[in-house]
Coordinates of C-alpha atoms and ligand atoms in Angstrom, one line a residue:
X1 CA -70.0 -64.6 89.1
X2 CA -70.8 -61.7 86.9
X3 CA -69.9 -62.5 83.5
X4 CA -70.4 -58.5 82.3
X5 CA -67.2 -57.7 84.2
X6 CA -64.9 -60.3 82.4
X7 CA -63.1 -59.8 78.8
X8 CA -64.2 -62.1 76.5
X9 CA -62.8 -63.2 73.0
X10 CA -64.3 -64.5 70.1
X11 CA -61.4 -65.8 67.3
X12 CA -63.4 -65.7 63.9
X13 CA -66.5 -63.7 63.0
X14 CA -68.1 -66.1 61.2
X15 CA -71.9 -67.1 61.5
X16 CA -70.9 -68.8 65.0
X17 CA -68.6 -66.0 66.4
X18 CA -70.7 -63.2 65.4
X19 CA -73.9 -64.9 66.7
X20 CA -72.4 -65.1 70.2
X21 CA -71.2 -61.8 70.1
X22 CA -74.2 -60.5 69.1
X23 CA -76.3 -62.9 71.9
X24 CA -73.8 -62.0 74.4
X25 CA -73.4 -58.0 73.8
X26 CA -77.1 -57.2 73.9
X27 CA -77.6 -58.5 77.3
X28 CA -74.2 -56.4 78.4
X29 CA -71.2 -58.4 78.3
X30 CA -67.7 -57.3 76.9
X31 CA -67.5 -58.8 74.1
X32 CA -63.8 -58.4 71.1
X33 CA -64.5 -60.2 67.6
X34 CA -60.8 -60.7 66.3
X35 CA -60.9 -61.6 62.8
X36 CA -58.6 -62.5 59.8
X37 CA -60.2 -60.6 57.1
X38 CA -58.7 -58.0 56.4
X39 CA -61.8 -55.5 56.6
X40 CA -65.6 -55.6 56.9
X41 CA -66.1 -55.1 53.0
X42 CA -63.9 -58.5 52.1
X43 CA -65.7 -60.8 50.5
X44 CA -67.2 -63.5 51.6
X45 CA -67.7 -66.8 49.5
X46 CA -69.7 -70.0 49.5
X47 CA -72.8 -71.5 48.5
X48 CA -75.9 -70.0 50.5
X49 CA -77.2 -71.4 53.6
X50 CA -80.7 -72.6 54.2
X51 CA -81.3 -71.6 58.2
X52 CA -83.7 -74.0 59.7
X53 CA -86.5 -73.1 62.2
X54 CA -84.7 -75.2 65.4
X55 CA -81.2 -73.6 64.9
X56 CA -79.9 -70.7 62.7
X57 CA -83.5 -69.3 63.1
X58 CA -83.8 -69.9 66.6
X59 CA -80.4 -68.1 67.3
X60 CA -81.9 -65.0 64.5
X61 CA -85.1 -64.9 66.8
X62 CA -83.1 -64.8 70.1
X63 CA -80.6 -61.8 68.5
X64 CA -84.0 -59.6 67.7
X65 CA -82.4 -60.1 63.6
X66 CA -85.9 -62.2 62.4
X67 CA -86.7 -59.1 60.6
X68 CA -83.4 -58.5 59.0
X69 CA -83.1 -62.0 57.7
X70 CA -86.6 -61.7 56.1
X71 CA -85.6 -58.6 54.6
X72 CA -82.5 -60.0 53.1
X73 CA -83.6 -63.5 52.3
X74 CA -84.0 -65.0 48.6
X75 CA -87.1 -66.7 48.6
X76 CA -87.0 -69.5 45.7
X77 CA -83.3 -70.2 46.5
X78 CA -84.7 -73.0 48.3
X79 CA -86.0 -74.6 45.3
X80 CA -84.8 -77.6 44.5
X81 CA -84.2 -79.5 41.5
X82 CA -82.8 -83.2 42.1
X83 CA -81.1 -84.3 38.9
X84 CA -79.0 -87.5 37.3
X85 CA -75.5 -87.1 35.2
X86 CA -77.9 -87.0 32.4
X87 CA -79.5 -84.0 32.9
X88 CA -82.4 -85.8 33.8
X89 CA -84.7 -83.8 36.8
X90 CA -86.3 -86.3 39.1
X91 CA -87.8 -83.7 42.1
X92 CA -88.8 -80.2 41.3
X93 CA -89.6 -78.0 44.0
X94 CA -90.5 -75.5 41.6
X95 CA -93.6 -77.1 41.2
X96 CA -93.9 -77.6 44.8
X97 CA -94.2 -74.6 47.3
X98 CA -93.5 -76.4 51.0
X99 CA -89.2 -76.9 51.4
X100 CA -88.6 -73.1 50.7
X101 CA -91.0 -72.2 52.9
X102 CA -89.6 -73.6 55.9
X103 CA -85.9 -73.7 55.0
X104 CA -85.1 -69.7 53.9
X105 CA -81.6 -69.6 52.4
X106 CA -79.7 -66.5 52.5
X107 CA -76.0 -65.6 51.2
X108 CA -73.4 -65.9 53.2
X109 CA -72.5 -62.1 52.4
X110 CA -76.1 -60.5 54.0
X111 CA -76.0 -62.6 56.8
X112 CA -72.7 -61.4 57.8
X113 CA -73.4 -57.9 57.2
X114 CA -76.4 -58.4 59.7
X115 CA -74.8 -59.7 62.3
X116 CA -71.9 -56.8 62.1
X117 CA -74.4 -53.9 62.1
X118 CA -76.3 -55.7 65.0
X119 CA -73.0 -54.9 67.3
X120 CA -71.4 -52.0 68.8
X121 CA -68.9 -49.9 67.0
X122 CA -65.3 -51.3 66.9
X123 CA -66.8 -54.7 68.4
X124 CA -64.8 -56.3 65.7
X125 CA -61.1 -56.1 65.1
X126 CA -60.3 -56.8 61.8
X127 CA -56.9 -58.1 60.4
X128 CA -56.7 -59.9 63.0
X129 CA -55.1 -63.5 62.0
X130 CA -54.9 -65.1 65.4
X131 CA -51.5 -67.1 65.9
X132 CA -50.8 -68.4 69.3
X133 CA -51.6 -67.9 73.3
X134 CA -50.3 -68.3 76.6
X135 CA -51.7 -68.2 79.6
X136 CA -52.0 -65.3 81.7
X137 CA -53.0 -65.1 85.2
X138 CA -56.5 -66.6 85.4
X139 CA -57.2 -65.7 81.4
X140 CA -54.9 -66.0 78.0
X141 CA -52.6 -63.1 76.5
X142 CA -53.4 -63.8 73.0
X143 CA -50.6 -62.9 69.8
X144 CA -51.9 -61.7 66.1
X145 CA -49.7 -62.4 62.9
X146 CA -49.7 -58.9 62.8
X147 CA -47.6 -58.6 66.1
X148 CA -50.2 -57.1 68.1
X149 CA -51.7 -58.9 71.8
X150 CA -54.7 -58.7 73.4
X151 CA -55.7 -60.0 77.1
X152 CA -58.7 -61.9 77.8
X153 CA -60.3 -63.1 80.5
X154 CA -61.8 -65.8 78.7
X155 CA -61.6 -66.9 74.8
X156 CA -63.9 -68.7 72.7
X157 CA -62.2 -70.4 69.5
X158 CA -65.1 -69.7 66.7
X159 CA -62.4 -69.7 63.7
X160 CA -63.8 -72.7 62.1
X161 CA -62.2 -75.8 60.2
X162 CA -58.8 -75.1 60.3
X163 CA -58.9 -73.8 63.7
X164 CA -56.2 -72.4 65.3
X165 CA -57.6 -72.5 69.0
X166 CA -59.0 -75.7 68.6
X167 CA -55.1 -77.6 69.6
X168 CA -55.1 -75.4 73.2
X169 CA -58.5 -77.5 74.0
X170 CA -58.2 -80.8 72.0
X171 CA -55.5 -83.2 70.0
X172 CA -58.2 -84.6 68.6
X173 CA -57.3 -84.8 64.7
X174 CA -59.9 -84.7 61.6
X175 CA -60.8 -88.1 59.8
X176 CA -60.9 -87.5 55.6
X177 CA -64.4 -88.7 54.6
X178 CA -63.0 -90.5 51.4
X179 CA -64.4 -87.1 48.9
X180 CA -62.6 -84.3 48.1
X181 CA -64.7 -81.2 46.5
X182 CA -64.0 -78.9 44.3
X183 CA -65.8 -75.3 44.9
X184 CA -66.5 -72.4 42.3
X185 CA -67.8 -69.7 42.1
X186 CA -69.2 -67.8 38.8
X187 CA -69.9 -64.1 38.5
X188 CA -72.8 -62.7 36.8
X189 CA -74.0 -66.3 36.1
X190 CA -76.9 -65.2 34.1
X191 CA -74.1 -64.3 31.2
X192 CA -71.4 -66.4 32.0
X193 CA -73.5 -69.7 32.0
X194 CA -76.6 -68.7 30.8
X195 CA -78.2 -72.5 30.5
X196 CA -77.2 -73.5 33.8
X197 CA -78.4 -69.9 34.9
X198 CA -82.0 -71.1 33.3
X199 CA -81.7 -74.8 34.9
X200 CA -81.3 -73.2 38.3
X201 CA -84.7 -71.1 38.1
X202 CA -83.1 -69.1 41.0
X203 CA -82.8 -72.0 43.1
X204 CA -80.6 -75.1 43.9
X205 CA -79.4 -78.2 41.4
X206 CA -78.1 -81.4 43.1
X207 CA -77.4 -83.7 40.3
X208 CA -75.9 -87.1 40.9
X209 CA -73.8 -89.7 39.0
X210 CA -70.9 -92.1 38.6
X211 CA -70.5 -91.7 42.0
X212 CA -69.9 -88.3 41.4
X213 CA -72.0 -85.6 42.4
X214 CA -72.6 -81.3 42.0
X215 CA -74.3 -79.4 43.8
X216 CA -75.1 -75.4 42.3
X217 CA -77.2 -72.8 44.0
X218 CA -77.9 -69.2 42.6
X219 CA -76.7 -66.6 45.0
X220 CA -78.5 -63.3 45.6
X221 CA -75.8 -61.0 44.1
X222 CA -76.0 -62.9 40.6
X223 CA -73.3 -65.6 41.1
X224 CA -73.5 -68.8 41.3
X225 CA -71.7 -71.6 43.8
X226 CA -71.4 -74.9 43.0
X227 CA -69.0 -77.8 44.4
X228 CA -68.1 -80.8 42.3
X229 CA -67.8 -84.1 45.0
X230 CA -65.5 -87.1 44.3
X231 CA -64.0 -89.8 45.4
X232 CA -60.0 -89.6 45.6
X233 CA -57.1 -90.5 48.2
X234 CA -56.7 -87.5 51.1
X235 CA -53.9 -86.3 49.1
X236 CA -55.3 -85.8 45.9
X237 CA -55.2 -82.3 45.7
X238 CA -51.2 -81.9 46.3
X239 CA -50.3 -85.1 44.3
X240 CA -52.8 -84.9 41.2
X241 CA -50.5 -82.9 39.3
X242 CA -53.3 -80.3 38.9
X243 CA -52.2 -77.0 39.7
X244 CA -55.7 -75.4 41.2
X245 CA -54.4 -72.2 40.6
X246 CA -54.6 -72.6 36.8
X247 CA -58.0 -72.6 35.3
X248 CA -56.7 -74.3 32.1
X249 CA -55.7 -77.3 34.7
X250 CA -58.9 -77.4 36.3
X251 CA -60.6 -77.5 32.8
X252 CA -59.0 -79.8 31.8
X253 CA -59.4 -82.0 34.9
X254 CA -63.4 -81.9 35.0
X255 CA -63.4 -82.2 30.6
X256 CA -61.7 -85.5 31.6
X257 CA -63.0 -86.8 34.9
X258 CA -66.4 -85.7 34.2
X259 CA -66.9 -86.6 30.9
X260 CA -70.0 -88.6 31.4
X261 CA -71.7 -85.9 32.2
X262 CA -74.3 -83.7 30.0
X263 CA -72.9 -81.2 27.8
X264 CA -75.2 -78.3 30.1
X265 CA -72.7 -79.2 33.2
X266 CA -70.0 -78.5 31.4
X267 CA -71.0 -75.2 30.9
X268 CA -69.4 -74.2 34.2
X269 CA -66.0 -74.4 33.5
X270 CA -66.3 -73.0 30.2
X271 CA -66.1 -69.4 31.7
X272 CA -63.1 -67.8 33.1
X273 CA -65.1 -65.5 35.3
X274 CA -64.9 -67.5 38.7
X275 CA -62.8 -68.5 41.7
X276 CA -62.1 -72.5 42.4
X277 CA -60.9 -73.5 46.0
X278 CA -60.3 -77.2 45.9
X279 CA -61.3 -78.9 49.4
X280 CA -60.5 -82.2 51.0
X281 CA -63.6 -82.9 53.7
X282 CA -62.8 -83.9 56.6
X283 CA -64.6 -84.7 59.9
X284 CA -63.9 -84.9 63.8
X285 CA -65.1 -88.6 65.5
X286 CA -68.8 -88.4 66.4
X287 CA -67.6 -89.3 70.0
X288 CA -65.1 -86.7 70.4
X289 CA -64.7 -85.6 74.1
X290 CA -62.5 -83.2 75.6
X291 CA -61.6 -81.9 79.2
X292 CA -63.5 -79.2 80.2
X293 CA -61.5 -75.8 80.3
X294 CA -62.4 -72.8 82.5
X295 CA -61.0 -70.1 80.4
X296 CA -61.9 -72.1 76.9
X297 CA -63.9 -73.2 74.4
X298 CA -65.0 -73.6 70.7
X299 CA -68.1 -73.6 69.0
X300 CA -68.7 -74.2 65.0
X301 CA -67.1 -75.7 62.2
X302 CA -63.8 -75.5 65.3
X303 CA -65.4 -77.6 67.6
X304 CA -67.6 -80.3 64.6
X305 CA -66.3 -79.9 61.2
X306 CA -67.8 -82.1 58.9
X307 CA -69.1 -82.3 54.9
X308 CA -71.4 -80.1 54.1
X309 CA -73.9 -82.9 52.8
X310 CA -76.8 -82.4 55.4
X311 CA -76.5 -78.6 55.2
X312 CA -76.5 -78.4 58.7
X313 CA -72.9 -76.7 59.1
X314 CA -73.9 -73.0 59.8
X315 CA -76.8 -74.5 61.7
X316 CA -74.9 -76.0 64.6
X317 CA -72.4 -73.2 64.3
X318 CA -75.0 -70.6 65.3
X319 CA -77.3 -73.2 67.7
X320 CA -73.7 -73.6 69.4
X321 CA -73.4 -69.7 69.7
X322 CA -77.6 -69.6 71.4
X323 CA -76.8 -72.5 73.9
X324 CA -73.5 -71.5 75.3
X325 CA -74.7 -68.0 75.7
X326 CA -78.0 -69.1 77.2
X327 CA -75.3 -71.0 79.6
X328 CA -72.9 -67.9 79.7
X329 CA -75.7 -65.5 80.5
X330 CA -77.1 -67.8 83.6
X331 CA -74.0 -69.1 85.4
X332 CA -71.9 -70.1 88.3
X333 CA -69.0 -70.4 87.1
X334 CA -67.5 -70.5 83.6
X335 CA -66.1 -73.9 83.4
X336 CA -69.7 -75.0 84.5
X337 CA -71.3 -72.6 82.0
X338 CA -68.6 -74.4 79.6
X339 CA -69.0 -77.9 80.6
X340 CA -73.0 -77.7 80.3
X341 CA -73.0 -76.2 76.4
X342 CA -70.2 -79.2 75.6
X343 CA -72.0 -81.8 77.0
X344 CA -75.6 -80.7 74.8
X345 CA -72.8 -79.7 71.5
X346 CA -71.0 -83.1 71.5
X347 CA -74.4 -84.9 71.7
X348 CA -75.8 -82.7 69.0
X349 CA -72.6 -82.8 66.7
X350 CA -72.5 -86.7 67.0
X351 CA -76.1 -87.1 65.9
X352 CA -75.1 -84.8 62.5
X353 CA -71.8 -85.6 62.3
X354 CA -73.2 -89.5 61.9
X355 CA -75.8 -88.1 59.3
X356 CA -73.7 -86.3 57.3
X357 CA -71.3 -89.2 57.1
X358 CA -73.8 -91.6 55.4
X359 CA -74.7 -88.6 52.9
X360 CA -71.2 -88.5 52.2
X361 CA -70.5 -91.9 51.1
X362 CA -74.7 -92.8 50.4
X363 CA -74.1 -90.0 47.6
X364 CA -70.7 -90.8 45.8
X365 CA -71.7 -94.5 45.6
X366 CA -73.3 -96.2 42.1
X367 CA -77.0 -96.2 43.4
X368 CA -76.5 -92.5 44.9
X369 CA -79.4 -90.7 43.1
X370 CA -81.8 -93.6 44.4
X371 CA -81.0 -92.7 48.0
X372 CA -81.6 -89.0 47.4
X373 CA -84.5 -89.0 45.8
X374 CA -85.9 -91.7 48.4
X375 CA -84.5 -89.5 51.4
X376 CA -86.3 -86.6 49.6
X377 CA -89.8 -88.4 48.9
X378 CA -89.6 -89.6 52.7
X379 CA -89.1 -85.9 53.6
X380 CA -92.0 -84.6 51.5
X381 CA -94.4 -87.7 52.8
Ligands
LIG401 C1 -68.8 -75.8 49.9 C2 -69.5 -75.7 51.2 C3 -70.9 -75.7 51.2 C4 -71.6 -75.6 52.4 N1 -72.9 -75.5 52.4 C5 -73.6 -75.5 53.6 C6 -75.0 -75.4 53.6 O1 -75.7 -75.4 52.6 N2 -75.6 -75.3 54.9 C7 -74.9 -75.2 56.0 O2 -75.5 -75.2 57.1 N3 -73.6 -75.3 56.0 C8 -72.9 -75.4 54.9 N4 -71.5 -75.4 54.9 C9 -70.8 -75.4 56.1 C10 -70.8 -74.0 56.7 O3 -70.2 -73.1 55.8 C11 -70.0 -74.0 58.0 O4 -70.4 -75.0 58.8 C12 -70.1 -72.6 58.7 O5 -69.7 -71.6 57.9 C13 -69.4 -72.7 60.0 O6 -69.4 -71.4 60.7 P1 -68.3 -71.0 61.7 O7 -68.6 -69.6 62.1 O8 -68.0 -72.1 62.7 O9 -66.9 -71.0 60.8 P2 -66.6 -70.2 59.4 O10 -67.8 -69.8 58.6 O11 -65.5 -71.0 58.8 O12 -66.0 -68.8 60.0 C14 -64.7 -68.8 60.6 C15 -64.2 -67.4 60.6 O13 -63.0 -67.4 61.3 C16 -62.0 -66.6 60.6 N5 -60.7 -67.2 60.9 C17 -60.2 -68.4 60.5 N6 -59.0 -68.5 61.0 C18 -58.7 -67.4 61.8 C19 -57.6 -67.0 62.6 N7 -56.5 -67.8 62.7 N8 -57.6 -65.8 63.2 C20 -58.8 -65.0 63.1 N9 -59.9 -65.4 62.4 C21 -59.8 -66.6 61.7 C22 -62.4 -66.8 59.1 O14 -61.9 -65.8 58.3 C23 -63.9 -66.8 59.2 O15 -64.5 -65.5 59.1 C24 -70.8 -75.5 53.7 C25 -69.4 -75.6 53.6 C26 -68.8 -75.7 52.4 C27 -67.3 -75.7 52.4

């Protein structure tokens, strides 16, 4: 079968959709990106990503973009500094040069931007919140909130932790890992929060405590993102009382919940310039298994949400996008092509999804630092 005659489309131009279009479109295939934002120019938000060599690199080098992500990437954002509740550093990779080197962090915004200018014109249609599908001769007629249906011969769901596509594939429902997060985002740091700004030496913080934890890292464009972790019931975040759209609430929430903390972490909230998104983490089983579809698949945070605490999310999102186009592009058949990259993702993603797991509760427990800074010292051995 010759996949270059068949429509193919990818729901969500994240790192994993846009990594498969772009693997899939420069070796000739017919490739539609539909997408919720509302236009190329919205922003995007979240902490940086570190891409490592065997994954989010790997995918770069395959997509002819290795140049591009040098010329966009922030080399001391890997720089870590390992801290207690205290204020008290424990690891500084600012006096060591070897984890940035091999771990380049970008923001999320450039990497996005090189991915779209990597694909054809039009490639992606934007404003495109995707809403339901039904099956259509041997592909799926697929319907947009914004009324508006498209045919394809074959869709991949890339529209990742809240997916949307995920359901046509798998009733498989997300576990809550026991912490809940709560994620900001600061604007021209260096003012806002200048001692934090000064902490952060252009890097990361993970600074651990009371079986609480947060994690900041300085962004390219002079922000800074940073996600408090904690340990509260699944429904915290509708039943606390706090309402997460008032900054006065949220204040007050960390003034009182975090109040063991050093004075220089509190800092962050005392600014009004930033966005908070609170987030419940979730994961999928580590043995998750679905039936094979021949018209269907996922790939990213869709097919192996999980917390972020082995920073190997946008990883696996864009190693999922290399493999099932390596499959894609040498086929039989497309359920084959299919079954092949779900077989090697649900292996990966139960190997991470395990890791990430014992992070998750290894960090927010009273000894967490300890296990850090021993995982850390193991790495650096
Ligand atoms: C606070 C935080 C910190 C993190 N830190 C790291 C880290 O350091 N390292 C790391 O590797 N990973 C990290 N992650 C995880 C990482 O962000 C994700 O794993 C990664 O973004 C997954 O990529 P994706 O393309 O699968 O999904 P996403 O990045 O979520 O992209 C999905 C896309 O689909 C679109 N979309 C959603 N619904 C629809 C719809 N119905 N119709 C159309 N489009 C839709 C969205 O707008 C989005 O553009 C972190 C996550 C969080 C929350």
């Amino acid at each position: 079968m010759n996949i270059k005659y068949k429509k193919i489309a990818i729901v969500g131009g994240g790192p994993g959709g846009l990594t498969l279009a772009r693997l899939l479109q420069q070796d000739g295939c017919n490739i539609t990106v539909y997408e919720r934002d509302i236009n190329k120019d919205s922003r995007v938000q979240g902490a940086n990503l570190d891409l490592h060599e065997e994954s989010g690199l790997a995918a770069l080098k395959k997509a002819n973009l290795l140049d591009a992500f040098y010329a966009n990437y922030l080399p001391d954002a890997g720089k870590l500094r390992l801290m207690d509740n205290n204020g008290k550093i424990y690891l500084d990779d600012h006096t060591e040069e070897h984890i940035a080197e091999h771990r380049p962090e970008i923001d999320r915004g450039p990497l996005r931007q090189i991915l779209l200018e990597s694909l054809q014109p039009d490639t992606v249609i934007w404003n495109s919140q995707f809403d339901s599908m039904e099956k259509e001769n041997d592909g799926w007629k697929l319907l947009f909130k914004n009324g508006k249906q498209f045919y394809a011969d074959f869709v991949i769901g890339a529209d990742g932790a809240n997916s949307k596509i995920r359901p046509y594939l798998s009733d498989i429902k997300p576990i809550y890992s026991g912490v809940t997060i709560i994620e900001g985002n600061i604007y021209d740091a260096e003012k806002n929060t200048p001692n934090i700004f000064s902490l952060l030496k252009g890097g990361k913080i993970f600074a651990f405590g009371n079986q609480q934890s947060i994690i900041l890292s300085t962004k390219g464009d002079g922000s800074i993102a940073f996600y408090t972790g904690e340990k509260v019931d699944s429904n915290w975040v509708k039943e606390s009382g706090i309402n997460f759209y008032n900054l006065n609430d949220v204040k007050k929430w960390f003034e009182t919940n975090f109040s063991n903390w050093n004075t220089i972490y509190h800092e962050l909230f005392a600014t009004n310039k930033m966005t908070i998104v609170p987030r419940p983490l979730y994961h999928f089983s580590s043995d998750q298994h679905w039936t094979t579809q021949s018209n269907l698949t996922i790939i990213g945070d869709a097919a192996h949400r999980m917390p972020p605490y082995a920073g190997e999310g946008v990883n696996m999102a864009m190693l999922d996008a290399l493999e099932l186009s390596e499959e894609l592009l040498h086929m039989e058949n497309v359920r084959s092509a299919f079954e092949n990259y779900e077989t090697k993702m649900f292996k990966r993603a139960k190997e991470v999804t395990e890791i990430t797991i014992q992070n998750t509760v290894k960090f927010h427990k009273q000894n967490g630092l300890q296990f850090i800074v021993d995982m850390f010292n193991n790495f650096n051995q």
